[in-house]
């Protein structure tokens, strides 16, 4: 796990929240992605390391993930309007 990914993993609750890694880290462009039981952390030098989970992760992955037109996440997920 690279430094930014490890930092994000700990910030988000580590193994107690995200679970253990489910695969080896993958290099994507200038960044990486590392899947855990309860989400995936995407990290790039230009956007930092951000967690994507649940339905958003499903849609993001279906759109090609960081290699697709959306690119790397630029922030962590946030709840809005009670949705």
XYZ file of N, CA and C in Angstrom:
249
model
N 0.849 -1.167 0.000
C 0.000 0.000 0.000
C 0.903 1.241 0.000
N 0.681 2.138 -0.968
C 1.511 3.349 -1.009
C 1.105 4.305 0.114
N 1.907 5.324 0.336
C 1.686 6.251 1.435
C 0.312 6.912 1.442
N -0.119 7.559 0.330
C -1.429 8.201 0.321
C -2.579 7.211 0.536
N -2.471 6.022 -0.028
C -3.517 5.009 0.148
C -3.569 4.551 1.600
N -2.409 4.297 2.199
C -2.349 3.877 3.601
C -2.923 4.953 4.510
N -2.626 6.204 4.221
C -3.141 7.320 5.015
C -4.666 7.401 4.910
N -5.199 7.277 3.693
C -6.646 7.307 3.492
C -7.313 6.118 4.175
N -6.687 4.949 4.089
C -7.211 3.732 4.716
C -7.361 3.937 6.217
N -6.345 4.481 6.858
C -6.406 4.730 8.298
C -7.436 5.808 8.627
N -7.482 6.872 7.834
C -8.421 7.974 8.046
C -9.869 7.487 7.971
N -10.141 6.531 7.091
C -11.495 6.021 6.890
C -11.866 4.898 7.854
N -10.964 4.544 8.767
C -11.290 3.543 9.773
C -10.552 2.236 9.640
N -9.667 2.130 8.651
C -8.847 0.934 8.494
C -9.646 -0.338 8.331
N -9.088 -1.422 8.834
C -9.703 -2.730 8.656
C -11.057 -2.835 9.346
N -11.261 -2.110 10.437
C -12.536 -2.174 11.159
C -13.706 -1.684 10.303
N -13.446 -0.747 9.395
C -14.499 -0.179 8.547
C -14.427 -0.717 7.112
N -13.236 -0.676 6.522
C -13.101 -1.052 5.118
C -12.829 -2.535 4.900
N -12.394 -3.223 5.936
C -12.041 -4.624 5.780
C -10.638 -4.767 5.218
N -10.292 -5.981 4.893
C -8.961 -6.288 4.364
C -8.917 -6.077 2.853
N -7.723 -5.882 2.290
C -7.606 -5.814 0.835
C -8.117 -7.121 0.206
N -8.788 -6.985 -0.936
C -9.313 -8.165 -1.623
C -8.504 -8.532 -2.858
N -7.517 -7.717 -3.190
C -6.658 -7.958 -4.350
C -5.386 -7.131 -4.183
N -4.434 -7.355 -5.052
C -3.222 -6.541 -5.074
C -3.560 -5.173 -5.670
N -2.816 -4.157 -5.276
C -2.997 -2.827 -5.858
C -2.754 -2.892 -7.361
N -3.525 -2.107 -8.100
C -3.369 -2.040 -9.555
C -2.924 -0.639 -9.950
N -1.993 -0.571 -10.882
C -1.556 0.710 -11.419
C -2.510 1.115 -12.531
N -2.963 2.368 -12.487
C -3.840 2.913 -13.519
C -3.290 4.277 -13.883
N -2.779 4.428 -15.100
C -2.188 5.699 -15.496
C -1.093 6.097 -14.538
N -1.182 7.304 -13.979
C -0.170 7.779 -13.032
C -0.545 7.487 -11.584
N -1.607 6.692 -11.391
C -2.075 6.409 -10.045
C -2.275 4.932 -9.778
N -3.084 4.648 -8.762
C -3.334 3.258 -8.386
C -4.718 3.114 -7.788
N -5.138 1.862 -7.682
C -6.391 1.545 -7.006
C -6.193 0.289 -6.193
N -6.809 0.261 -5.012
C -6.690 -0.886 -4.122
C -8.070 -1.178 -3.552
N -8.591 -2.379 -3.865
C -9.920 -2.786 -3.420
C -9.860 -3.425 -2.039
N -10.845 -3.083 -1.226
C -11.032 -3.644 0.104
C -12.414 -4.276 0.150
N -12.710 -4.991 1.209
C -14.006 -5.649 1.352
C -15.159 -4.655 1.203
N -14.995 -3.440 1.724
C -16.090 -2.467 1.744
C -15.811 -1.186 0.976
N -15.065 -1.266 -0.097
C -14.807 -0.086 -0.915
C -13.456 -0.153 -1.584
N -13.161 0.839 -2.405
C -11.896 0.908 -3.129
C -11.301 2.295 -2.952
N -9.999 2.343 -2.692
C -9.295 3.621 -2.617
C -8.562 3.830 -3.936
N -8.844 4.971 -4.557
C -8.189 5.371 -5.802
C -7.231 6.498 -5.456
N -6.003 6.413 -5.943
C -4.988 7.394 -5.584
C -4.221 7.851 -6.820
N -4.051 9.158 -6.946
C -3.205 9.703 -8.013
C -2.493 10.937 -7.475
N -1.312 11.238 -8.013
C -0.569 12.410 -7.538
C -1.344 13.721 -7.716
N -2.184 13.799 -8.733
C -2.888 15.053 -9.000
C -4.180 15.224 -8.203
N -4.802 14.123 -7.755
C -6.081 14.248 -7.052
C -6.040 13.761 -5.611
N -4.982 13.071 -5.214
C -4.897 12.498 -3.879
C -5.563 11.130 -3.820
N -5.759 10.619 -2.620
C -6.356 9.294 -2.412
C -7.776 9.457 -1.879
N -8.739 8.785 -2.533
C -10.144 8.928 -2.163
C -10.848 7.582 -2.193
N -11.736 7.396 -1.229
C -12.514 6.173 -1.094
C -13.812 6.279 -1.882
N -14.144 5.203 -2.603
C -15.420 5.105 -3.309
C -16.048 3.786 -2.886
N -17.352 3.811 -2.561
C -18.033 2.630 -2.036
C -19.404 2.426 -2.673
N -19.991 1.279 -2.384
C -21.386 0.981 -2.677
C -21.821 1.219 -4.110
N -23.012 1.806 -4.238
C -23.602 2.034 -5.559
C -22.763 2.999 -6.394
N -22.165 3.987 -5.741
C -21.320 4.921 -6.492
C -20.140 4.174 -7.100
N -19.554 3.244 -6.347
C -18.445 2.444 -6.868
C -18.897 1.601 -8.054
N -20.087 1.023 -7.978
C -20.609 0.206 -9.089
C -20.748 1.037 -10.362
N -21.340 2.221 -10.242
C -21.533 3.087 -11.401
C -20.192 3.589 -11.921
N -19.316 4.011 -11.018
C -17.988 4.510 -11.392
C -17.205 3.436 -12.151
N -17.237 2.217 -11.641
C -16.537 1.108 -12.288
C -17.142 0.813 -13.658
N -18.469 0.842 -13.749
C -19.143 0.601 -15.033
C -18.781 1.668 -16.067
N -18.425 2.869 -15.596
C -18.024 3.962 -16.488
C -16.535 3.931 -16.826
N -15.845 2.873 -16.393
C -14.433 2.723 -16.712
C -13.498 3.086 -15.586
N -14.054 3.479 -14.421
C -13.201 3.822 -13.282
C -12.235 4.944 -13.630
N -11.049 4.944 -13.033
C -10.099 6.032 -13.278
C -9.573 6.065 -14.714
N -9.674 4.958 -15.423
C -9.221 4.927 -16.820
C -10.305 5.418 -17.771
N -11.524 5.615 -17.275
C -12.639 6.076 -18.096
C -12.706 7.582 -18.186
N -13.816 8.068 -18.726
C -13.970 9.503 -18.952
C -14.066 10.325 -17.668
N -14.411 9.665 -16.551
C -14.509 10.397 -15.288
C -13.151 10.643 -14.632
N -12.168 9.827 -14.958
C -10.844 9.978 -14.355
C -10.842 9.600 -12.887
N -9.817 10.005 -12.181
C -9.691 9.706 -10.755
C -10.653 10.572 -9.938
N -11.173 10.033 -8.823
C -12.016 10.849 -7.940
C -11.224 12.053 -7.429
N -11.927 13.154 -7.237
C -11.267 14.372 -6.745
C -11.637 14.696 -5.304
N -12.551 13.891 -4.717
C -12.908 14.078 -3.313
C -13.527 12.782 -2.800
N -13.686 12.711 -1.495
C -14.362 11.566 -0.895
C -15.874 11.739 -1.101
N -16.613 10.657 -0.934
C -18.061 10.718 -1.019
C -18.604 11.589 0.112
N -19.751 12.219 -0.146
C -20.407 13.032 0.880
C -21.916 12.836 0.770
N -22.598 12.785 1.911
C -24.048 12.700 1.896
C -24.610 14.083 1.611
N -25.690 14.114 0.820
C -26.339 15.384 0.518
C -27.841 15.220 0.663
N -28.477 16.164 1.218
C -29.928 16.216 1.278
C -30.620 14.992 1.838
N -29.960 14.229 2.694
C -30.581 13.063 3.294
C -30.756 11.893 2.363
N -30.186 11.957 1.181
C -30.315 10.868 0.207
C -29.255 9.828 0.388
